[in-house]
Coordinates of C-alpha atoms and ligand atoms in Angstrom, one line a residue:
M674 CA 177.7 100.9 117.9
S675 CA 180.4 98.2 117.3
T676 CA 184.0 99.3 117.3
G677 CA 185.7 96.0 116.6
F678 CA 185.5 92.8 114.6
F679 CA 184.6 90.4 117.3
S680 CA 185.5 86.7 117.4
I681 CA 183.2 84.2 118.9
P682 CA 184.5 81.6 121.4
Y683 CA 185.1 78.6 119.2
P684 CA 182.3 76.1 119.9
K685 CA 182.9 72.6 121.2
N686 CA 180.2 69.9 121.6
E687 CA 178.9 69.9 125.1
P688 CA 180.2 66.7 126.9
V689 CA 177.4 64.1 127.6
L690 CA 177.3 63.3 131.3
S691 CA 177.1 59.6 132.2
Y692 CA 174.6 59.7 135.2
A693 CA 176.4 56.5 136.4
S694 CA 175.4 55.2 139.7
G695 CA 177.0 57.2 142.5
S696 CA 177.8 60.2 140.2
K697 CA 177.1 63.8 141.3
E698 CA 175.0 64.5 138.3
R699 CA 172.8 61.5 139.0
A700 CA 172.1 62.8 142.5
L701 CA 171.3 66.3 141.2
L702 CA 169.0 65.0 138.5
K703 CA 167.1 62.7 141.0
K704 CA 166.6 65.8 143.2
A705 CA 165.3 67.8 140.2
L706 CA 162.9 65.0 139.3
E707 CA 161.5 64.9 142.9
D708 CA 161.1 68.7 142.9
A709 CA 159.2 68.7 139.6
R710 CA 157.0 65.8 140.7
S711 CA 156.2 67.5 144.0
K712 CA 155.0 70.7 142.3
V713 CA 152.1 71.7 140.1
A714 CA 153.5 74.0 137.4
D715 CA 151.4 76.9 136.2
I716 CA 152.5 77.7 132.7
P717 CA 151.4 80.8 130.9
M718 CA 151.8 81.9 127.3
Y719 CA 154.5 84.6 126.9
I720 CA 153.4 87.4 124.7
G721 CA 155.6 90.5 124.8
E722 CA 156.0 91.4 128.5
Q723 CA 152.8 89.6 129.4
E724 CA 152.3 86.2 130.9
V725 CA 148.9 85.3 129.5
R726 CA 146.5 82.9 131.2
T727 CA 143.1 82.1 129.7
E728 CA 139.9 80.3 130.9
N729 CA 141.0 77.3 128.9
K730 CA 143.3 75.5 131.4
K731 CA 144.7 72.2 130.3
T732 CA 146.6 69.5 132.2
L733 CA 150.2 68.3 131.6
T734 CA 150.9 64.7 132.6
P735 CA 153.8 62.3 132.2
P736 CA 153.1 59.9 129.3
H737 CA 154.3 57.0 131.6
D738 CA 152.0 58.1 134.4
H739 CA 149.0 59.8 132.9
Q740 CA 147.1 60.3 136.2
H741 CA 149.8 62.4 137.8
I742 CA 149.4 66.1 137.2
L743 CA 152.7 67.9 136.4
G744 CA 151.0 71.2 135.8
Y745 CA 148.7 73.3 133.7
F746 CA 149.0 75.4 130.7
Y747 CA 146.5 77.9 129.2
E748 CA 145.3 77.4 125.7
G749 CA 144.8 80.5 123.6
N750 CA 142.7 81.4 120.6
V751 CA 143.1 83.5 117.5
S752 CA 143.1 86.7 119.6
H753 CA 146.3 85.5 121.2
V754 CA 147.9 84.7 117.8
E755 CA 147.1 88.3 116.8
Q756 CA 148.6 89.6 120.0
A757 CA 151.7 87.5 119.5
V758 CA 152.1 88.7 115.9
N759 CA 151.7 92.4 117.0
S760 CA 154.2 91.9 119.8
A761 CA 156.7 90.4 117.4
L762 CA 156.2 93.2 114.9
G763 CA 156.5 95.8 117.8
A764 CA 159.8 94.3 119.1
K765 CA 161.2 94.1 115.6
E766 CA 162.9 97.4 115.0
L767 CA 164.9 97.5 118.3
W768 CA 165.9 93.9 118.0
A769 CA 166.9 94.1 114.3
N770 CA 169.1 97.1 115.1
L771 CA 170.8 95.7 118.1
S772 CA 174.4 94.9 117.3
W773 CA 175.0 91.3 116.5
E774 CA 177.5 90.7 119.3
N775 CA 174.8 91.7 121.8
R776 CA 172.4 89.1 120.2
A777 CA 175.2 86.6 120.3
S778 CA 175.8 87.2 124.0
I779 CA 172.2 86.5 124.9
F780 CA 172.3 83.0 123.2
L781 CA 175.8 82.2 124.5
K782 CA 174.6 83.1 128.0
A783 CA 171.5 80.9 127.5
A784 CA 173.8 78.0 126.5
D785 CA 175.8 78.4 129.7
L786 CA 172.7 78.7 131.8
L787 CA 171.5 75.4 130.3
A788 CA 174.8 73.7 130.7
G789 CA 175.0 74.8 134.3
P790 CA 172.2 75.8 136.7
Y791 CA 169.3 74.7 134.4
R792 CA 170.7 71.4 133.2
Y793 CA 168.9 69.2 135.7
V794 CA 165.7 71.2 135.7
M795 CA 165.6 70.9 131.9
N796 CA 166.4 67.2 131.8
A797 CA 163.9 66.4 134.5
A798 CA 161.2 68.4 132.5
T799 CA 162.0 66.4 129.4
M800 CA 162.1 63.1 131.2
L801 CA 158.7 63.8 132.9
G802 CA 156.9 65.7 130.1
Q803 CA 158.1 63.6 127.1
S804 CA 159.0 60.3 128.7
K805 CA 162.7 60.3 127.7
N806 CA 165.1 58.2 129.7
V807 CA 168.1 60.0 131.4
Y808 CA 170.4 59.5 128.5
Q809 CA 167.9 60.5 125.8
A810 CA 167.1 63.6 127.8
E811 CA 170.7 64.5 128.3
I812 CA 171.7 64.2 124.6
D813 CA 168.6 66.2 123.5
A814 CA 167.4 68.7 126.1
A815 CA 170.9 69.6 127.5
C816 CA 173.7 68.8 125.0
E817 CA 172.0 69.2 121.6
L818 CA 170.2 72.4 122.6
I819 CA 173.5 73.9 124.1
D820 CA 175.3 72.9 120.9
F821 CA 172.6 74.5 118.7
L822 CA 173.0 77.8 120.6
R823 CA 176.8 77.8 120.6
F824 CA 177.4 76.5 117.0
N825 CA 174.7 78.8 115.6
V826 CA 176.3 81.9 117.1
H827 CA 179.6 80.7 115.6
F828 CA 177.9 80.2 112.2
M829 CA 176.2 83.5 112.4
S830 CA 179.6 85.3 112.8
E831 CA 181.0 83.3 109.9
I832 CA 178.1 84.4 107.7
Y833 CA 178.6 88.0 108.6
R834 CA 182.3 87.7 107.8
E835 CA 181.6 86.5 104.2
Q836 CA 182.1 89.6 102.0
P837 CA 182.5 90.0 98.3
E838 CA 185.5 91.1 96.3
S839 CA 185.9 94.7 95.3
A840 CA 187.5 96.0 92.1
P841 CA 189.7 99.1 92.2
G842 CA 187.8 102.3 92.9
I843 CA 184.8 100.6 94.5
W844 CA 183.9 98.9 97.8
N845 CA 181.4 96.1 97.7
R846 CA 179.7 95.1 101.0
L847 CA 177.1 92.5 101.9
E848 CA 174.7 93.3 104.6
Y849 CA 172.8 90.4 106.2
R850 CA 169.4 91.9 107.1
P851 CA 166.8 90.1 109.1
L852 CA 163.7 89.2 107.1
E853 CA 161.1 92.0 106.8
G854 CA 158.0 91.3 109.0
F855 CA 157.7 88.5 111.6
T856 CA 158.6 84.8 111.5
F857 CA 156.7 81.7 112.8
A858 CA 158.3 78.6 114.5
V859 CA 156.1 75.4 114.7
T860 CA 157.9 72.7 116.7
P861 CA 157.3 68.9 117.3
F862 CA 157.0 67.0 120.6
N863 CA 159.9 64.7 120.2
F864 CA 163.0 67.0 120.7
T865 CA 163.3 69.7 123.3
A866 CA 166.3 70.8 121.3
I867 CA 164.3 71.3 118.1
G868 CA 161.7 73.2 120.1
G869 CA 164.3 75.6 121.3
N870 CA 166.4 75.8 118.1
L871 CA 163.7 76.7 115.6
P872 CA 162.7 80.0 117.2
A873 CA 166.2 80.7 118.6
S874 CA 168.0 80.4 115.2
M875 CA 165.5 82.8 113.6
A876 CA 165.8 85.3 116.5
M877 CA 169.6 85.1 116.5
M878 CA 169.6 86.4 112.9
G879 CA 167.7 89.5 114.1
N880 CA 164.1 88.3 113.4
T881 CA 161.2 88.3 115.9
V882 CA 159.2 85.2 116.3
V883 CA 155.8 83.6 117.1
W884 CA 156.6 80.2 118.5
K885 CA 153.9 77.5 118.7
P886 CA 155.3 74.3 120.2
S887 CA 153.5 70.9 120.3
Y888 CA 151.2 70.7 123.3
S889 CA 153.2 67.6 124.4
Q890 CA 156.4 69.6 124.8
I891 CA 155.0 72.7 126.6
Y892 CA 156.4 71.5 129.9
S893 CA 160.1 71.7 128.7
A894 CA 159.5 74.6 126.3
N895 CA 158.5 76.7 129.4
V896 CA 161.9 75.9 130.9
F897 CA 163.7 77.2 127.8
M898 CA 161.6 80.4 127.8
Q899 CA 162.7 81.0 131.4
I900 CA 166.4 80.5 130.4
L901 CA 166.0 82.9 127.5
K902 CA 164.5 85.5 129.8
E903 CA 167.2 85.1 132.3
A904 CA 169.8 85.4 129.5
G905 CA 168.3 88.8 128.7
L906 CA 166.2 88.1 125.6
P907 CA 164.1 91.3 125.3
D908 CA 160.3 90.9 125.6
G909 CA 158.5 90.3 122.3
V910 CA 161.5 88.8 120.4
I911 CA 160.1 85.2 120.9
N912 CA 156.4 85.0 121.8
L913 CA 155.4 81.6 123.0
I914 CA 151.7 80.7 122.4
Y915 CA 149.7 77.5 122.9
V916 CA 147.1 77.6 120.2
D917 CA 145.8 74.9 117.9
G918 CA 148.1 74.7 114.9
L919 CA 145.4 75.2 112.3
I920 CA 144.0 78.3 114.0
A921 CA 147.5 79.8 114.4
G922 CA 148.4 78.9 110.8
N923 CA 145.2 80.3 109.3
Y924 CA 145.8 83.7 111.0
I925 CA 149.5 83.9 110.3
F926 CA 149.5 82.6 106.7
D927 CA 147.0 85.3 105.9
H928 CA 149.2 88.2 107.3
K929 CA 150.9 90.6 105.0
E930 CA 154.0 90.7 107.2
F931 CA 154.5 86.9 107.4
A932 CA 158.1 86.5 106.5
G933 CA 159.0 82.8 107.0
I934 CA 158.2 79.5 108.7
H935 CA 160.6 77.2 110.5
F936 CA 158.8 73.9 110.9
T937 CA 159.5 70.4 112.2
G938 CA 156.8 67.8 112.3
S939 CA 154.9 65.5 110.0
T940 CA 154.9 65.7 106.3
S941 CA 151.1 66.1 105.8
V942 CA 151.0 69.2 108.1
F943 CA 153.9 70.8 106.3
Q944 CA 152.5 70.1 102.9
N945 CA 149.2 71.7 103.9
M946 CA 151.0 74.8 105.3
W947 CA 152.9 75.1 102.0
K948 CA 149.6 74.9 100.1
T949 CA 148.0 77.7 102.2
I950 CA 151.1 79.9 101.8
G951 CA 151.0 79.3 98.0
Q952 CA 147.4 80.2 97.8
N953 CA 148.1 83.5 99.8
I954 CA 151.3 84.3 98.0
H955 CA 149.9 87.6 96.5
K956 CA 149.1 88.9 100.0
Y957 CA 152.7 89.0 101.4
R958 CA 155.2 91.9 101.3
S959 CA 158.0 89.4 100.5
Y960 CA 158.2 85.7 99.4
P961 CA 158.1 83.9 102.7
R962 CA 161.0 81.5 103.5
I963 CA 159.6 78.0 104.0
V964 CA 161.8 75.6 105.9
G965 CA 160.4 72.2 107.1
E966 CA 162.0 69.0 108.4
T967 CA 159.4 66.3 108.3
G968 CA 158.8 62.6 108.4
G969 CA 161.0 59.6 107.6
K970 CA 161.0 55.9 106.9
D971 CA 164.6 55.3 107.8
F972 CA 166.4 52.2 106.8
I973 CA 169.3 49.9 107.8
M974 CA 170.6 48.1 104.8
V975 CA 172.9 45.2 105.6
H976 CA 175.4 43.4 103.3
K977 CA 176.3 39.7 103.6
S978 CA 179.8 40.6 104.9
A979 CA 178.4 42.4 107.9
N980 CA 179.0 41.4 111.5
A981 CA 175.7 40.1 113.0
K982 CA 176.2 41.6 116.4
E983 CA 177.0 45.0 114.9
V984 CA 173.7 44.7 112.9
S985 CA 171.6 43.7 115.9
T986 CA 173.0 46.5 118.1
A987 CA 172.3 49.1 115.4
I988 CA 168.7 47.9 115.2
S989 CA 168.2 47.7 119.0
R990 CA 169.4 51.2 119.5
G991 CA 168.3 52.7 116.1
A992 CA 164.8 51.4 116.2
F993 CA 163.9 51.5 119.9
E994 CA 165.7 54.4 121.7
Y995 CA 163.1 56.9 122.7
Q996 CA 160.5 54.3 121.7
G997 CA 161.2 54.8 118.0
Q998 CA 159.9 58.4 118.2
K999 CA 162.8 60.0 116.5
C1000 CA 162.4 61.2 113.0
S1001 CA 165.6 59.3 112.3
A1002 CA 164.5 56.0 113.9
A1003 CA 165.3 52.8 112.0
S1004 CA 161.9 51.3 111.0
R1005 CA 162.8 49.1 108.0
C1006 CA 165.7 46.8 107.8
Y1007 CA 167.0 44.7 104.9
I1008 CA 169.0 41.7 106.2
P1009 CA 170.8 39.2 104.0
S1010 CA 169.7 35.6 104.3
N1011 CA 173.2 34.3 105.2
I1012 CA 173.4 36.1 108.6
W1013 CA 169.7 36.4 109.4
E1014 CA 169.5 33.6 112.0
E1015 CA 172.4 35.0 113.8
V1016 CA 171.1 38.6 113.7
K1017 CA 167.7 37.3 114.9
N1018 CA 169.1 35.6 117.9
F1019 CA 171.1 38.6 119.0
L1020 CA 168.2 40.9 118.4
M1021 CA 165.7 38.7 120.3
N1022 CA 168.1 38.6 123.3
D1023 CA 168.4 42.4 123.3
V1024 CA 164.7 43.0 123.1
K1025 CA 164.0 40.5 125.9
S1026 CA 166.5 42.3 128.1
F1027 CA 165.0 45.8 127.7
N1028 CA 163.4 47.1 130.9
I1029 CA 160.2 49.0 130.2
G1030 CA 158.7 51.6 132.6
P1031 CA 158.8 55.1 133.9
T1032 CA 161.8 57.4 133.3
E1033 CA 162.4 58.0 137.0
D1034 CA 163.6 54.4 137.3
F1035 CA 166.9 54.8 135.6
S1036 CA 167.2 51.1 134.7
N1037 CA 164.4 51.4 132.1
F1038 CA 165.7 51.5 128.6
I1039 CA 162.2 51.9 127.1
N1040 CA 159.6 54.4 128.4
A1041 CA 156.1 55.4 127.2
V1042 CA 155.0 56.8 123.9
I1043 CA 153.9 60.4 123.9
D1044 CA 150.1 60.2 124.3
E1045 CA 147.0 58.2 123.8
K1046 CA 146.5 59.2 120.2
A1047 CA 150.0 57.9 119.4
F1048 CA 149.5 54.8 121.5
D1049 CA 146.3 53.9 119.6
R1050 CA 147.8 54.6 116.2
I1051 CA 150.9 52.4 116.9
A1052 CA 148.7 49.7 118.4
G1053 CA 146.6 49.9 115.2
Y1054 CA 149.7 49.3 113.0
I1055 CA 150.7 46.3 115.1
E1056 CA 147.2 44.7 114.8
K1057 CA 147.1 45.3 111.1
A1058 CA 150.5 43.8 110.7
R1059 CA 149.4 40.7 112.8
Q1060 CA 146.5 40.1 110.3
N1061 CA 148.8 40.0 107.3
P1062 CA 149.7 36.3 106.6
L1063 CA 153.0 37.5 105.1
N1064 CA 154.1 38.9 108.4
E1065 CA 155.3 37.3 111.6
I1066 CA 155.7 39.2 114.9
I1067 CA 158.8 37.7 116.4
A1068 CA 159.1 40.0 119.4
G1069 CA 156.8 42.3 121.3
G1070 CA 153.4 43.0 119.9
T1071 CA 151.7 43.8 123.2
Y1072 CA 150.7 47.2 124.7
D1073 CA 149.0 48.6 127.8
K1074 CA 147.8 52.1 128.6
T1075 CA 146.5 51.5 132.1
K1076 CA 149.1 53.6 133.9
G1077 CA 151.1 55.0 131.0
Y1078 CA 151.2 54.6 127.2
F1079 CA 153.5 51.6 127.1
I1080 CA 154.1 49.6 123.9
E1081 CA 156.4 46.6 123.9
P1082 CA 159.3 47.0 121.4
T1083 CA 158.0 45.0 118.4
V1084 CA 159.9 43.3 115.6
I1085 CA 157.9 42.2 112.6
V1086 CA 159.4 40.0 109.9
S1087 CA 157.7 40.5 106.6
K1088 CA 157.9 38.5 103.4
D1089 CA 156.4 41.4 101.5
P1090 CA 158.9 44.3 101.1
S1091 CA 155.9 46.6 100.3
S1092 CA 153.8 45.7 103.3
V1093 CA 152.3 48.6 105.2
T1094 CA 154.9 48.7 108.1
M1095 CA 157.8 48.5 105.6
C1096 CA 156.5 51.7 103.9
E1097 CA 154.6 54.0 106.3
E1098 CA 156.1 56.1 109.1
I1099 CA 154.8 54.6 112.3
F1100 CA 156.7 56.7 114.8
G1101 CA 156.8 54.2 117.6
P1102 CA 158.8 51.2 118.8
V1103 CA 158.1 49.0 115.8
V1104 CA 160.6 47.7 113.3
T1105 CA 160.0 45.6 110.2
I1106 CA 162.6 43.3 108.7
Y1107 CA 162.8 42.0 105.2
V1108 CA 165.2 39.1 104.7
Y1109 CA 166.6 39.2 101.2
H1110 CA 168.6 36.6 99.3
A1111 CA 172.2 37.3 100.2
E1112 CA 173.2 37.4 96.5
N1113 CA 170.6 40.1 95.6
F1114 CA 172.4 43.0 97.2
E1115 CA 172.1 45.4 94.2
Q1116 CA 168.4 44.7 93.5
T1117 CA 167.7 45.2 97.2
L1118 CA 169.4 48.6 97.1
E1119 CA 166.9 49.6 94.4
L1120 CA 164.1 48.4 96.6
V1121 CA 165.4 50.5 99.5
D1122 CA 165.5 53.5 97.3
N1123 CA 162.0 53.0 95.8
T1124 CA 160.0 51.8 98.8
S1125 CA 159.2 55.1 100.6
P1126 CA 158.5 58.7 99.6
Y1127 CA 160.9 59.9 102.4
A1128 CA 164.6 60.4 102.3
L1129 CA 165.7 61.3 105.9
T1130 CA 168.3 58.8 107.3
G1131 CA 169.7 55.4 106.4
S1132 CA 172.6 53.1 107.1
I1133 CA 174.7 50.6 105.2
I1134 CA 176.4 48.0 107.4
S1135 CA 179.1 46.0 105.6
R1136 CA 182.7 45.0 105.9
D1137 CA 183.1 44.9 102.1
R1138 CA 184.3 48.3 100.7
Y1139 CA 182.9 47.6 97.2
A1140 CA 179.5 47.1 98.7
I1141 CA 179.8 50.2 100.8
E1142 CA 180.7 52.2 97.7
L1143 CA 177.8 50.7 95.6
A1144 CA 175.3 51.4 98.4
T1145 CA 176.6 55.0 98.8
Q1146 CA 176.1 55.6 95.1
K1147 CA 172.8 53.8 94.7
L1148 CA 171.3 55.4 97.8
R1149 CA 172.6 58.9 97.0
N1150 CA 169.1 60.4 97.1
S1151 CA 167.5 58.0 99.6
A1152 CA 168.7 59.8 102.7
G1153 CA 169.9 63.3 103.8
N1154 CA 171.9 61.7 106.6
F1155 CA 173.7 58.5 105.5
Y1156 CA 175.6 56.3 107.9
I1157 CA 178.3 53.7 107.2
N1158 CA 178.6 51.0 109.8
D1159 CA 176.5 52.7 112.3
K1160 CA 172.8 53.1 113.4
C1161 CA 170.9 55.8 111.5
T1162 CA 170.1 58.0 114.5
G1163 CA 172.1 60.4 116.8
A1164 CA 173.3 63.3 114.6
V1165 CA 175.5 65.7 116.5
V1166 CA 175.3 69.5 115.9
G1167 CA 178.5 70.7 114.1
Q1168 CA 179.4 67.2 113.1
Q1169 CA 176.5 65.7 111.1
P1170 CA 174.2 68.5 109.9
F1171 CA 170.7 67.0 110.0
G1172 CA 167.9 67.0 107.5
G1173 CA 166.4 65.0 104.6
A1174 CA 165.0 65.6 101.2
R1175 CA 162.1 64.2 99.1
G1176 CA 159.1 63.9 101.4
S1177 CA 161.3 64.4 104.4
G1178 CA 161.7 68.1 104.1
T1179 CA 163.5 71.0 102.5
N1180 CA 166.9 69.7 103.8
D1181 CA 168.0 73.0 105.2
K1182 CA 170.1 71.2 107.8
A1183 CA 169.3 72.4 111.4
G1184 CA 172.4 73.6 113.3
A1185 CA 174.3 74.4 110.1
K1186 CA 175.3 77.6 108.4
V1187 CA 173.0 76.9 105.4
N1188 CA 170.0 77.0 107.8
L1189 CA 170.9 80.4 109.2
L1190 CA 171.2 81.8 105.7
R1191 CA 167.4 81.2 105.3
W1192 CA 166.7 83.7 108.0
T1193 CA 168.5 86.6 106.5
S1194 CA 167.9 88.7 103.4
L1195 CA 171.1 90.0 101.8
R1196 CA 171.5 93.6 100.8
T1197 CA 174.5 94.3 98.4
I1198 CA 176.0 97.7 98.8
K1199 CA 178.3 99.0 96.1
E1200 CA 180.1 102.2 96.8
T1201 CA 182.0 104.1 94.1
F1202 CA 184.8 106.3 95.3
V1203 CA 185.3 108.5 92.2
T1204 CA 181.9 108.8 90.7
P1205 CA 181.8 109.2 86.8
T1206 CA 180.6 112.6 85.5
D1207 CA 180.3 111.9 81.8
Y1208 CA 178.0 109.2 80.3
R1209 CA 180.2 108.7 77.2
Y1210 CA 182.3 105.6 77.2
P1211 CA 185.7 105.7 75.3
F1212 CA 184.3 103.4 72.5
L1213 CA 182.0 106.3 71.5
D1214 CA 185.0 108.5 70.5
K1215 CA 185.4 109.0 66.7
D1216 CA 188.4 107.3 65.0
Ligands
NAD1343 P1 153.0 67.0 114.1 O1 153.1 67.3 112.6 O2 151.8 66.4 114.6 O3 153.1 68.4 114.9 C1 154.2 69.3 114.6 C2 153.8 70.7 115.0 O4 152.8 71.1 114.1 C3 153.1 70.8 116.4 O5 153.4 72.0 117.0 C4 151.6 70.8 116.0 O6 150.8 71.4 117.0 C5 151.6 71.5 114.7 N1 150.4 71.2 113.9 C6 149.7 70.1 113.8 N2 148.7 70.2 113.0 C7 148.8 71.4 112.4 C8 148.1 72.1 111.4 N3 147.1 71.6 110.8 N4 148.5 73.4 111.1 C9 149.6 74.0 111.8 N5 150.3 73.3 112.7 C10 149.9 72.1 113.0 O7 154.3 66.2 114.5 P2 154.7 65.6 115.9 O8 153.9 64.5 116.2 O9 154.9 66.7 116.9 O10 156.2 65.1 115.6 C11 156.4 63.9 114.9 C12 156.7 64.2 113.4 O11 157.8 65.1 113.3 C13 157.1 62.9 112.7 O12 156.6 62.9 111.4 C14 158.6 63.1 112.6 O13 159.2 62.4 111.6 C15 158.8 64.6 112.4 N6 160.1 65.0 112.8 C16 161.0 65.3 111.9 C17 162.2 65.8 112.2 C18 163.3 66.1 111.1 O14 164.3 66.7 111.5 N7 163.0 65.7 109.9 C19 162.6 65.9 113.5 C20 161.6 65.6 114.5 C21 160.4 65.2 114.1

């Protein structure tokens, strides 16, 4: 029972460590990498208090070294989905009734464990399991996940503090209840932080969760589960299962107690989930909350006043960091003819200078793409682009999966602004550039707005303030995260709430107060102090 209005320690973004040569953190991370490589992990599902292993044992390998076995996980079937749902429902009452400061403590402790003793284990897991270089792992698996945990606890307390006015003689209260039933988190491969945040943010608000991560992120998801357990998360609050998405979805979306989905992944998967939920809408106790952040075709729009070096750097980082496998990665660029030659030279020099290889060698800027399916899909896009006479591949265009799934960062220049690689999400290290006549800025803004069904991220690069203002207005609905004079990636929790609209999702901004509001169902309580005892109002009196 709470006997105080408690304040949360004010969150600050977790500082990003440099891992510079000779630094302490570099030595500790190298050691964590060696440890992880020298072991074979055995990763169960976590359902309630059980660690569940099945006959269906699957290997986990680094995308950049697919013959090395990092460990095994155990794939489940529909019976495990059922067990996980029952476990979440069983844990619900105690968890939902636990005072919020106790819930807060668990997640704040998890943040501190990740910032301290687990930092290098988690970064090593993300570097090996998802092929992220040191910096990409540090900003995702350590800093962003720590920020999600700390900022969300802060936002939760702000939400609880928001209370209505009360007229004389009454007291109005808002109670922020967890959703009735259980919730479902389905997470993508590309961010360890998203994997952790989607189930944690729902649990933080008093919900219990079935969490189904991408198979390619299980290695680091397991580390997060260990952290949550050490932080004191009770059994059954988050149940981590490795089951085919369709099988899990078919069971869960048919369940009366299904209360909400927190999804990040591709647009088509999300749209199919929404359809299934719609078809089953009459079966549920409540209208399920549907939150999904999905694909993108993110742009860099450049004005003729821009500095060419700033433009090329935004492309080199925005398009190629983490091999272009960020939902926010720049994949179409519109460059004015007056500065194209200069931008091209800088960009070619950058791309030529990238080292490509395994993450354990810290000098590699580019590592492998996530798996063979992704490798084949991206290579297919490159080959199709090569066949189009209106395209020219000016950098990269080669790939090799002998040891790992390596694709050379590829720059395509297209004379057709509607060519396939200008329009479709590729999710790999491929950027397409359309060079427009420098005087056609406004028409090109319209092209940017109309080219893709997505609206996730985009940038305008310009030194002309009128051009910046025009682009900001014309591209108002083209991106949920809009950048001025910067690359279109790298949103920071608490600073740039992240999410897109149109085909890119419900725009419920992960790591922001608006997102947490989706995981609570408000009850308004009105209490009257002197209760009326006569139904007659004064207007009924005779004159
Ligand atoms: P994905 O859609 O293939 O998988 C996402 C999750 O859905 C995984 O857990 C997967 O197992 C599950 N899944 C797949 N098919 C399913 C089905 N039929 N039913 C139920 N679940 C199913 O996406 P991915 O390859 O892991 O991630 C890349 C995609 O995610 C890209 O489209 C990217 O743009 C998007 N993404 C978006 C954001 C954002 O914030 N907007 C962030 C990260 C990634």
